[in-house]
PDB file of C-alpha atoms in Angstrom:
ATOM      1  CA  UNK A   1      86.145 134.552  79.468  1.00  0.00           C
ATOM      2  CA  UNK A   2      87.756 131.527  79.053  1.00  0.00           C
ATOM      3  CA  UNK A   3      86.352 128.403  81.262  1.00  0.00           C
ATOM      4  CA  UNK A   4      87.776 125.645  80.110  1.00  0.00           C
ATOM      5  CA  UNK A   5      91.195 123.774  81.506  1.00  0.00           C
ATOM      6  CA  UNK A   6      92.554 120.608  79.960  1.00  0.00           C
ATOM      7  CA  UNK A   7      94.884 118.931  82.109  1.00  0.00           C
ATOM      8  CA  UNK A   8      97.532 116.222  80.821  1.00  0.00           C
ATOM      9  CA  UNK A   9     100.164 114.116  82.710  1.00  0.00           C
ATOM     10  CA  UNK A  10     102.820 113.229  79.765  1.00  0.00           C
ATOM     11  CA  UNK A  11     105.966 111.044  80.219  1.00  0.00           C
ATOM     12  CA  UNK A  12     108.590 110.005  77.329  1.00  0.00           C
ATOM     13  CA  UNK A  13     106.318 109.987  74.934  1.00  0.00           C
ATOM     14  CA  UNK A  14     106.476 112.982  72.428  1.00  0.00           C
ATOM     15  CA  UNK A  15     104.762 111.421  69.612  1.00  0.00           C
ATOM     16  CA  UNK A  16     102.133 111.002  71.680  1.00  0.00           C
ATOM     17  CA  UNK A  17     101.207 114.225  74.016  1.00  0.00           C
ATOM     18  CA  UNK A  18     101.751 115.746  70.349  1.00  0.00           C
ATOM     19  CA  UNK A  19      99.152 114.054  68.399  1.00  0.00           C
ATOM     20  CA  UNK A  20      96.895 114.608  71.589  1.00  0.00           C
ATOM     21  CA  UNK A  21      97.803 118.815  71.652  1.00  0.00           C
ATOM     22  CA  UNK A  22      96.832 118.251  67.335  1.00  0.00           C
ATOM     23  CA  UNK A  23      93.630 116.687  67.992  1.00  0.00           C
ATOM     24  CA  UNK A  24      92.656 119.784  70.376  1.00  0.00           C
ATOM     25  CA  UNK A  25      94.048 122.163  68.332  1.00  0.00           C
ATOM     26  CA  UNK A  26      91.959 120.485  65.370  1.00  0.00           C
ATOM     27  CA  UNK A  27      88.534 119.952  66.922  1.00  0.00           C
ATOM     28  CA  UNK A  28      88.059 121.833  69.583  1.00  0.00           C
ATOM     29  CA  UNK A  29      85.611 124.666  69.243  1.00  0.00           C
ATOM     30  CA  UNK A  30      85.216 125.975  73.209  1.00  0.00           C
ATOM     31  CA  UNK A  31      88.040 128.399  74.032  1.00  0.00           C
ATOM     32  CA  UNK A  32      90.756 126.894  76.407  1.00  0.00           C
ATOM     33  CA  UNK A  33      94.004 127.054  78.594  1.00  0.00           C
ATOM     34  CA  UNK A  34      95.854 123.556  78.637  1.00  0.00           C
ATOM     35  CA  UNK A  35      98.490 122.706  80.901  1.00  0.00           C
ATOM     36  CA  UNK A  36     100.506 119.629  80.195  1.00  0.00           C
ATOM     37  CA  UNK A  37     102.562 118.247  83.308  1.00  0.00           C
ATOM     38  CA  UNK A  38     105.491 116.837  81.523  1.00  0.00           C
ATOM     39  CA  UNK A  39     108.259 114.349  83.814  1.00  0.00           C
ATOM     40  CA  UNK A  40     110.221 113.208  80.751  1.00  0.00           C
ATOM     41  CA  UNK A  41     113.208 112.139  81.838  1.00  0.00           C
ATOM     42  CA  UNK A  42     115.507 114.328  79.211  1.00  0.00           C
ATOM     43  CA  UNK A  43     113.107 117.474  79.582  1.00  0.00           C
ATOM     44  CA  UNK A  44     109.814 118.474  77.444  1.00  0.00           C
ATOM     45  CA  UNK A  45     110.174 118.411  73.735  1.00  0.00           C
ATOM     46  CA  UNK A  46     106.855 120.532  73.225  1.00  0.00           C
ATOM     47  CA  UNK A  47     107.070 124.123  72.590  1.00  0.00           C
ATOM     48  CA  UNK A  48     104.927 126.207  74.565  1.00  0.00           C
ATOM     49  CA  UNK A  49     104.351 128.392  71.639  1.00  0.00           C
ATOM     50  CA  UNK A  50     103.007 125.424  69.288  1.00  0.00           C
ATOM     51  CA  UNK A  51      99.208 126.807  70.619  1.00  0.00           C
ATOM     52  CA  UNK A  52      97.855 129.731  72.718  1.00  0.00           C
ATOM     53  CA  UNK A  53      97.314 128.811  76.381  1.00  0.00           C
ATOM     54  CA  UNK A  54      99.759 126.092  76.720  1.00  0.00           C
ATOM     55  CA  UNK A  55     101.099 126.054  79.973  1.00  0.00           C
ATOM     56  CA  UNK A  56     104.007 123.388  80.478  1.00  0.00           C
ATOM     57  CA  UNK A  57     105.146 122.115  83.959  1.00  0.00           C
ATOM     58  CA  UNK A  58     107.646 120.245  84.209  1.00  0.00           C
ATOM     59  CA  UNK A  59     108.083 118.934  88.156  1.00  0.00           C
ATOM     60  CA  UNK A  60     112.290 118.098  89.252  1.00  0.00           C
ATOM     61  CA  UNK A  61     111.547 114.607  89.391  1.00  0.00           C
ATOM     62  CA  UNK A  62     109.306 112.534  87.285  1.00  0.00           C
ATOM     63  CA  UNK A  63     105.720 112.027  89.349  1.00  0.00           C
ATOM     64  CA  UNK A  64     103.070 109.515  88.920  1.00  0.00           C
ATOM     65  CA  UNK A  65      99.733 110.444  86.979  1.00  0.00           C
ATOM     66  CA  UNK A  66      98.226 110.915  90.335  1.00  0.00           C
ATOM     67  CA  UNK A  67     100.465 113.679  91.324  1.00  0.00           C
ATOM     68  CA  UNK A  68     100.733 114.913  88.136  1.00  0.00           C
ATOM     69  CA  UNK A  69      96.636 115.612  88.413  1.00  0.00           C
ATOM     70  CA  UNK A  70      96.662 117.128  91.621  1.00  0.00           C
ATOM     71  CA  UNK A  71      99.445 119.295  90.001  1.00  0.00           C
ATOM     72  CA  UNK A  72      97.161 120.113  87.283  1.00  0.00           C
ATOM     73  CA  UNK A  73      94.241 120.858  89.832  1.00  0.00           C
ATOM     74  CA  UNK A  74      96.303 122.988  92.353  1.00  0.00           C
ATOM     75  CA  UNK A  75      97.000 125.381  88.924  1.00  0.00           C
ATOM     76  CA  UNK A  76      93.681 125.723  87.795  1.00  0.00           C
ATOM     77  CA  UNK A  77      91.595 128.863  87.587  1.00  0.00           C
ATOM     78  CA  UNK A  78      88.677 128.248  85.392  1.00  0.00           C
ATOM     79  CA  UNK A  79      85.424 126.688  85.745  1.00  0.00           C
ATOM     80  CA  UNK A  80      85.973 123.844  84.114  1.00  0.00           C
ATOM     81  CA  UNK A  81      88.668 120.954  84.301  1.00  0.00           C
ATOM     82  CA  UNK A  82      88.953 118.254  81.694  1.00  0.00           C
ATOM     83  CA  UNK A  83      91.550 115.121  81.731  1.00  0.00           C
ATOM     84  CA  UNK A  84      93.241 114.092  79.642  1.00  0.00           C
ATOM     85  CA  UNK A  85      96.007 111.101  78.814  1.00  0.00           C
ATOM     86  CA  UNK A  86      98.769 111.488  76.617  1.00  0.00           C
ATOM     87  CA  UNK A  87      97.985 108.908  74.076  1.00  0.00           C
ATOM     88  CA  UNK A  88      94.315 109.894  73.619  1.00  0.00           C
ATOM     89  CA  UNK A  89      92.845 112.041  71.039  1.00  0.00           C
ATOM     90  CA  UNK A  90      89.679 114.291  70.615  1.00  0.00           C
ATOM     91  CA  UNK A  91      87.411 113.581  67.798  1.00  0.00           C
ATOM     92  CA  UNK A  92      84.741 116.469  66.234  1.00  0.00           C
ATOM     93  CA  UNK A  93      82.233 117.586  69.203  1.00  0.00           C
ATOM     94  CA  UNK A  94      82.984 115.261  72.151  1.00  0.00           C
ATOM     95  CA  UNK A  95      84.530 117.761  74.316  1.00  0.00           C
ATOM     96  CA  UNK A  96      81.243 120.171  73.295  1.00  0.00           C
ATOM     97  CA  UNK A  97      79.071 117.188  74.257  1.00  0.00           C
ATOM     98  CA  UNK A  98      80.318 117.124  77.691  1.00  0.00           C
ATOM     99  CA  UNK A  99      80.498 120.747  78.627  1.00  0.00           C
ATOM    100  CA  UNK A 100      76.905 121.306  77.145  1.00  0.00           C
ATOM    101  CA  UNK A 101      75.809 117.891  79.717  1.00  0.00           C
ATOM    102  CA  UNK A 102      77.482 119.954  82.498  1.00  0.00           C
ATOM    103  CA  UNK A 103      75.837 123.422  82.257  1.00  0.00           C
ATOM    104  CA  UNK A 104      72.547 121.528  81.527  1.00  0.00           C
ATOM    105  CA  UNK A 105      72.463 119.383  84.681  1.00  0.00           C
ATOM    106  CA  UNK A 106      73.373 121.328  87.873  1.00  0.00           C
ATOM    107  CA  UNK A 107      73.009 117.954  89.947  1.00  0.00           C
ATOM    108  CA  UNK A 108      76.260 116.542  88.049  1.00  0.00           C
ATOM    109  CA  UNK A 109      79.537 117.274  88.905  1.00  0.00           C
ATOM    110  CA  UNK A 110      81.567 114.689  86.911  1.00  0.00           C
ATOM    111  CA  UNK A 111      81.237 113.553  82.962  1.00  0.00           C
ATOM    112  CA  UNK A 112      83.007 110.920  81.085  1.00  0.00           C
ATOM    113  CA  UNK A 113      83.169 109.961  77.754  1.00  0.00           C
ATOM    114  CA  UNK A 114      83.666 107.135  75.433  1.00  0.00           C
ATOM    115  CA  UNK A 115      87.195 105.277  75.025  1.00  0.00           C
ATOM    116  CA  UNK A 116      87.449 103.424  71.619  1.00  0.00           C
ATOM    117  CA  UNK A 117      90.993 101.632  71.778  1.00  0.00           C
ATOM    118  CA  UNK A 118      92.025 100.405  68.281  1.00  0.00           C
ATOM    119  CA  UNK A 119      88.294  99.119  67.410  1.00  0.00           C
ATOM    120  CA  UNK A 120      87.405  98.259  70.884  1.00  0.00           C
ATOM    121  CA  UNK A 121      85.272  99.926  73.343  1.00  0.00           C
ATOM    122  CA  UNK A 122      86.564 100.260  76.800  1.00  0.00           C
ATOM    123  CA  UNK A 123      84.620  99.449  79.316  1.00  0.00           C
ATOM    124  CA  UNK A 124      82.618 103.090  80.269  1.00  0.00           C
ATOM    125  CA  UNK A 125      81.989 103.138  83.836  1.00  0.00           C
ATOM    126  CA  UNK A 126      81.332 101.118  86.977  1.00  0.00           C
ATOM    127  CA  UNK A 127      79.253 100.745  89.759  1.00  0.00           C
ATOM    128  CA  UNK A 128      80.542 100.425  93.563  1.00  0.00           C
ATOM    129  CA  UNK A 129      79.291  97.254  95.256  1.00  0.00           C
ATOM    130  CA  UNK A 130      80.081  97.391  98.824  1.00  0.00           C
ATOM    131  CA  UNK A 131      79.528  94.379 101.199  1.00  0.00           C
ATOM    132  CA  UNK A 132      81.736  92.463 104.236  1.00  0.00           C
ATOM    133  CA  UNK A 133      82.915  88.941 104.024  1.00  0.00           C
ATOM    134  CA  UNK A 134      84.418  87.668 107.536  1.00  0.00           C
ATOM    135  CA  UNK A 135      83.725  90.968 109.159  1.00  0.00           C
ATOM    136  CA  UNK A 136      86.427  92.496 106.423  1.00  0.00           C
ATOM    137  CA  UNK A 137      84.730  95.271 104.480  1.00  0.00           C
ATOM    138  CA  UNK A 138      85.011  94.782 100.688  1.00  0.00           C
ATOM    139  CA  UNK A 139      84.700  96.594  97.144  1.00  0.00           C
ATOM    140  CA  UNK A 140      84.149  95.710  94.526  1.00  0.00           C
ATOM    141  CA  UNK A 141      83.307  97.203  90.524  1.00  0.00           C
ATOM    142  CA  UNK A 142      80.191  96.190  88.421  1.00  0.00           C
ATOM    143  CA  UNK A 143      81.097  96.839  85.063  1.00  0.00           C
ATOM    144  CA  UNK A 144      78.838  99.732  82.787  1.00  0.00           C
ATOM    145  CA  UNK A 145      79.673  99.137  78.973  1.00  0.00           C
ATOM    146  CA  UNK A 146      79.180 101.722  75.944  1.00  0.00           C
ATOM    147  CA  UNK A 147      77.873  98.277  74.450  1.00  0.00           C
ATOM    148  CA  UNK A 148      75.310  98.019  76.697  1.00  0.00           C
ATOM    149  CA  UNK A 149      74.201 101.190  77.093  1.00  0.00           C
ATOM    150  CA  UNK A 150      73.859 101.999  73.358  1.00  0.00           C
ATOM    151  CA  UNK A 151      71.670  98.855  73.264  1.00  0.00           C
ATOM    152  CA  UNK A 152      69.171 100.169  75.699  1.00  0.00           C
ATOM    153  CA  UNK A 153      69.173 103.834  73.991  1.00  0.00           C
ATOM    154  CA  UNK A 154      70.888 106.034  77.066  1.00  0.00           C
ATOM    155  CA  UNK A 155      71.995 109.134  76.306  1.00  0.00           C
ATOM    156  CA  UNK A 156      73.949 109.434  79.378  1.00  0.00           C
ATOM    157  CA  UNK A 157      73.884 107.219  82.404  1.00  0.00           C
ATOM    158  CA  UNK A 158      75.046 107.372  86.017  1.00  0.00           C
ATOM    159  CA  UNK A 159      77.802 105.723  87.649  1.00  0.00           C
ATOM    160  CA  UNK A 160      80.374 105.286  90.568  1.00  0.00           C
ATOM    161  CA  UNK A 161      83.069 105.564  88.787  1.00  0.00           C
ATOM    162  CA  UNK A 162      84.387 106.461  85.334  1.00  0.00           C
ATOM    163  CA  UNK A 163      87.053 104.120  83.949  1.00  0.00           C
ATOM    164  CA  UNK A 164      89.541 106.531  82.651  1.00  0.00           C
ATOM    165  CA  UNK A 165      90.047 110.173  81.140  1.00  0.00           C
ATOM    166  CA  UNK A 166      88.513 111.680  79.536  1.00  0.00           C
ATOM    167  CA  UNK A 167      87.035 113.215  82.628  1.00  0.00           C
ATOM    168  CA  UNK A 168      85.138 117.070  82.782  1.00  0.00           C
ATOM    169  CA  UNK A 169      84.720 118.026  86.101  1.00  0.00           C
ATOM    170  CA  UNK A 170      83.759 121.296  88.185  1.00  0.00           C
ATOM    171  CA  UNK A 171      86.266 123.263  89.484  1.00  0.00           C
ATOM    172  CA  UNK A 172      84.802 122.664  92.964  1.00  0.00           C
ATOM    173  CA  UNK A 173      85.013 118.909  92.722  1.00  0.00           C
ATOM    174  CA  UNK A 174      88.429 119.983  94.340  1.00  0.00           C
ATOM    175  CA  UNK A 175      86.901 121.865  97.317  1.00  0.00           C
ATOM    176  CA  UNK A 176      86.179 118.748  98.449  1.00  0.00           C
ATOM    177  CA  UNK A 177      88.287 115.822  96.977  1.00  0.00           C
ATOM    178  CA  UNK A 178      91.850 115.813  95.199  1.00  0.00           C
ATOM    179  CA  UNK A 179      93.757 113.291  93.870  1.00  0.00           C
ATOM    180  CA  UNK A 180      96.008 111.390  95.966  1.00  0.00           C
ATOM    181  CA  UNK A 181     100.287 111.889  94.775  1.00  0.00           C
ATOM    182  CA  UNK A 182     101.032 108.982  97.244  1.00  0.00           C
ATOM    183  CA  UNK A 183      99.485 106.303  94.284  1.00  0.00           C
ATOM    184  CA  UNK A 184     102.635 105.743  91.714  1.00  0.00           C
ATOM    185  CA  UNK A 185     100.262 104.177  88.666  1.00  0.00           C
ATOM    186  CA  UNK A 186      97.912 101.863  89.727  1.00  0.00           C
ATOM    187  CA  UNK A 187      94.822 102.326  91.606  1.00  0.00           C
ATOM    188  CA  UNK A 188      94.417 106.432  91.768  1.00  0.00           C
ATOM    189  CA  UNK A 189      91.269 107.268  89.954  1.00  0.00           C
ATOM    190  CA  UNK A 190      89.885 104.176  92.077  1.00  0.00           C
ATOM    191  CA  UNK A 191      90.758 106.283  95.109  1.00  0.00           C
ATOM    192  CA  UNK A 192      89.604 109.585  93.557  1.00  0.00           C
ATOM    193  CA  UNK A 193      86.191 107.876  92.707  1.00  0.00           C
ATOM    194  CA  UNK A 194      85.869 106.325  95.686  1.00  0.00           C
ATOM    195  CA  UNK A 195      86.666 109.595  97.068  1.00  0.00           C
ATOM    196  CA  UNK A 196      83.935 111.312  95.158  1.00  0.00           C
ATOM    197  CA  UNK A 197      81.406 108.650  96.265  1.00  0.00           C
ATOM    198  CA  UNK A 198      81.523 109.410  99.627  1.00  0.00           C
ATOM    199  CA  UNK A 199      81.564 113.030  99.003  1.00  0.00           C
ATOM    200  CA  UNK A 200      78.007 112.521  96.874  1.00  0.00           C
ATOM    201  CA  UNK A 201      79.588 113.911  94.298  1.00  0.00           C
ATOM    202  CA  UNK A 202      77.408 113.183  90.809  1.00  0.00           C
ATOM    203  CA  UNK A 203      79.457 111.132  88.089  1.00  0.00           C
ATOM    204  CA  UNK A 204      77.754 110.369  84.984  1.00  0.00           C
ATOM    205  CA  UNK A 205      79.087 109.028  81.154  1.00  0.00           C
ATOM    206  CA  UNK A 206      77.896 110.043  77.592  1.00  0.00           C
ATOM    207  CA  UNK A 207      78.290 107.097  75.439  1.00  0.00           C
ATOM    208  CA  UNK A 208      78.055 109.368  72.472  1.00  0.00           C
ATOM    209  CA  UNK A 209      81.177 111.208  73.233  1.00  0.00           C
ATOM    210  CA  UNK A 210      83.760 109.659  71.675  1.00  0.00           C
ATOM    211  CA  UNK A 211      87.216 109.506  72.222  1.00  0.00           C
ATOM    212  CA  UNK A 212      90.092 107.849  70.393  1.00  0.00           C
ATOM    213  CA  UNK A 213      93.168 105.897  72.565  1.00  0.00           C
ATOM    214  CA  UNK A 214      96.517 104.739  71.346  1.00  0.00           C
ATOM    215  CA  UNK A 215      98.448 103.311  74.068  1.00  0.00           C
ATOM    216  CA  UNK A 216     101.848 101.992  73.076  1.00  0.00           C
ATOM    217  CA  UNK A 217     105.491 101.750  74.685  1.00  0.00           C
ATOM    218  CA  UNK A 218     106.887 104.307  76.083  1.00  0.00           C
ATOM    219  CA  UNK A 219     110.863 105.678  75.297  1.00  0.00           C
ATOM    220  CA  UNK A 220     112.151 105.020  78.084  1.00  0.00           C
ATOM    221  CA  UNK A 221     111.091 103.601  81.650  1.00  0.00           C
ATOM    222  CA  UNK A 222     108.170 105.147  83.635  1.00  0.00           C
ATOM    223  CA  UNK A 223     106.141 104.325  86.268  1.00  0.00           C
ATOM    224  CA  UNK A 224     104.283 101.778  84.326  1.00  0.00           C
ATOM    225  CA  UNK A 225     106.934  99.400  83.808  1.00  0.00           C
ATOM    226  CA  UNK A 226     106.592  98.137  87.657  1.00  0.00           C
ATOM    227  CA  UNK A 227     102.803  98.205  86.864  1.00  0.00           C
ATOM    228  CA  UNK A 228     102.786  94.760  89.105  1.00  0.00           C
ATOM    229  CA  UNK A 229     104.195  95.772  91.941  1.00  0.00           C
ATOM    230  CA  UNK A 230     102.536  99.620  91.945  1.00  0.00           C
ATOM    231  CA  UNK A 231      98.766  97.588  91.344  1.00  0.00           C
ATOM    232  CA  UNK A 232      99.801  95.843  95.067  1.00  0.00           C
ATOM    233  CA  UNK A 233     101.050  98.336  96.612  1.00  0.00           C
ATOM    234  CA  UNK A 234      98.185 100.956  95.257  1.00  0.00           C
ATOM    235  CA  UNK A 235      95.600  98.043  96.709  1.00  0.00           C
ATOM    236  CA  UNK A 236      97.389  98.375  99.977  1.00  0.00           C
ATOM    237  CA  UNK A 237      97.507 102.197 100.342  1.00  0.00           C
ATOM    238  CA  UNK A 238      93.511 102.182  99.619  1.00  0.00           C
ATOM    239  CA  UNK A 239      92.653  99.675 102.185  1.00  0.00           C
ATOM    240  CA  UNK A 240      95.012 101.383 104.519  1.00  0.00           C
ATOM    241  CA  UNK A 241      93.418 104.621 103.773  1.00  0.00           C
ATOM    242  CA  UNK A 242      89.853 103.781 103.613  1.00  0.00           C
ATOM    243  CA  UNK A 243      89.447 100.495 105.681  1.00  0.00           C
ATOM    244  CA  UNK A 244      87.917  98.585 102.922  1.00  0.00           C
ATOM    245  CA  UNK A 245      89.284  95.674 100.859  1.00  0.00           C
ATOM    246  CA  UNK A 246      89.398  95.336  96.975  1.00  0.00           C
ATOM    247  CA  UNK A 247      88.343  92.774  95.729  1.00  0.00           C
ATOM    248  CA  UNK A 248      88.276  91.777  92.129  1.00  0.00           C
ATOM    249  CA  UNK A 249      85.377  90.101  90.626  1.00  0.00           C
ATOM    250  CA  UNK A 250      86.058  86.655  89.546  1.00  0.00           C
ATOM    251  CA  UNK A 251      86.051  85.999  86.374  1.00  0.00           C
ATOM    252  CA  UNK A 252      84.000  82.880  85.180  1.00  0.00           C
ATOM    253  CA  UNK A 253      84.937  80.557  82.263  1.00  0.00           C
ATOM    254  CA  UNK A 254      82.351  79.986  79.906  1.00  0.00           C
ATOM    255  CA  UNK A 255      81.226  76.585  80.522  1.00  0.00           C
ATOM    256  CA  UNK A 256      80.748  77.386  84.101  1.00  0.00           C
ATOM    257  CA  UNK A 257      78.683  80.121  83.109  1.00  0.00           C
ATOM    258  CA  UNK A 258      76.963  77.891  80.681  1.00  0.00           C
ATOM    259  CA  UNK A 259      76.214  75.038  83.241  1.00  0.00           C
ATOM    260  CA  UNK A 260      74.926  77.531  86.027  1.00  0.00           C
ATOM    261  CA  UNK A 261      72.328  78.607  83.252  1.00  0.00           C
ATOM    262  CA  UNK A 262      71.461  75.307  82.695  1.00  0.00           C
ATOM    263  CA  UNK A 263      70.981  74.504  86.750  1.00  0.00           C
ATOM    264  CA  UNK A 264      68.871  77.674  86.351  1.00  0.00           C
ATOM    265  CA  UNK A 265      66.444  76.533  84.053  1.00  0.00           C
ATOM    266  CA  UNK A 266      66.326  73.067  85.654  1.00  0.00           C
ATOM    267  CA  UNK A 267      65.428  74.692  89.000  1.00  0.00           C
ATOM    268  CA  UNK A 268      62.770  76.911  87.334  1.00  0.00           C
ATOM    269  CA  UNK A 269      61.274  73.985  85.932  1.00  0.00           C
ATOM    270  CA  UNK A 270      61.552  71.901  89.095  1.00  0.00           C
ATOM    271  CA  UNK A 271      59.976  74.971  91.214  1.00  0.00           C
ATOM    272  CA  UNK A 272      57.448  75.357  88.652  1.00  0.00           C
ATOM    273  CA  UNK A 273      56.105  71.767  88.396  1.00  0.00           C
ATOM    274  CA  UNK A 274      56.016  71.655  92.391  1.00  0.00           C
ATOM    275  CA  UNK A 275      54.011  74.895  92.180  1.00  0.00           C
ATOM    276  CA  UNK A 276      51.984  72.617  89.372  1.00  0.00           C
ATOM    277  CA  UNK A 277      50.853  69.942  91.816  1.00  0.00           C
ATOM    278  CA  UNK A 278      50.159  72.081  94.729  1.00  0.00           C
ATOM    279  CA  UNK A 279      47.366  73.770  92.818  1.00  0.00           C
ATOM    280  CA  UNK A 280      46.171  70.438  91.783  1.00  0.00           C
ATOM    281  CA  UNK A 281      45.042  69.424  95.526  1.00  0.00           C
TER     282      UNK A 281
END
């Protein structure tokens, strides 16, 4: 019985939902379906014969990544859903890892892995921080890196929300939540997280499942071209829909950083010297 889906949204980029379909096809040991949502704008250059259980959908109109998902979800009849982008590829076992984390741990729902971009980690996961300034209710993201938690030996680690795909998820995640088609590119797995979070869904990462990403230009225009004005506009639908703010941390320079340390250490000393002279009457 097969129980494993792998979803993929792909636009104008052949080279690249190609490589991703090789690095499945090479490393992946678990039997699986895959259907690839494709809104190129001249049609889908894969061939639905290239590997058993390729499905390829290809909507009348090129959709966001959002919609393409909830396309993806709406098809699926396994057990099991994994996401995938175009421009990412498997490596040896990571797929495995997460799977095995599922069926081991009936409190999780949601597993991510880890996103190495061209040498660099992405950042894994994040933590919600929810708070209200003037009466305006606000979110914001504390950042969870593989960096981080490979320094302090975790295996796998809970969060709010995982950054990106790869994501493995239960099929009834979607008895509950769904991605949102009204977000064009930015913002949606903010909403589907956020989603999740008030639906006590269970999201955790595995630092030691590792996945490769290769983003590059596309062929031709998508929705990421108008990344700018889709990041406003997908802040606006969320506050809209949710009633809560985003807020973005901000980001302090270094020498800040380094003179609030300082002001630290001065008011430790300062607090520890009063404490000093207090014991001394």
């Amino acid at each position: 019985m097969i129980e494993l889906t792998i979803g993929i949204p792909t636009a104008n980029r052949p080279d690249k939902i190609q490589a991703c379909l090789d690095s499945i096809k090479e490393y992946l040991t678990i039997q699986h379906k895959i259907i690839v949502v494709d809104s190129s704008e001249k049609g889908s250059r894969l061939d639905k014969n290239y590997m058993n259980g390729l499905a390829i959908i290809q909507p009348p109109e090129m959709v966001s990544p959002s919609h393409a998902r909830k396309i993806i979800s709406d098809n699926l009849d396994t057990e099991f859903l994994l996401y995938l982008d175009d421009d990412m590829t498997i490596t040896k076992g990571s797929v495995e890892k997460m799977m095995e984390f599922l069926k081991s741990n009936d409190d999780a729902d949601i597993v991510g892995g880890a996103v190495n971009e061209y040498g660099y980690w992405r950042d894994i996961g994040f933590h919600f921080l929810l708070g209200e300034v003037n009466k305006i209710k606000i979110i914001e993201k504390k950042v969870i890196t593989k960096e981080w938690l490979d320094y302090r030996k975790f295996e796998s680690f809970k969060v709010d929300l995982v950054t990106q795909p790869p994501f493995l998820m239960r099929a009834s995640v979607f008895s509950k939540v769904s991605f949102d088609p009204n977000y064009k590119w930015a913002k949606e797995i903010y909403d589907f997280f956020y989603d999740c979070y008030l639906a006590n869904m269970a999201s955790f990462v595995l630092p030691n499942s590792i996945f490769k990403h290769f983003p590059n230009s596309y062929s031709s225009e998508t929705f990421k071209h108008k990344k700018k004005i889709f990041n406003k506009e997908g802040n606006e639908l969320f506050s809209n829909k949710w009633g809560i703010r985003i807020q973005n941390p901000k980001k302090q320079s270094i020498l800040k950083m380094a003179f609030d340390k300082f002001k630290y250490r001065v008011n430790k000393r300062r607090m520890v010297n009063k404490k000093f002279k207090l014991d001394q009457v």
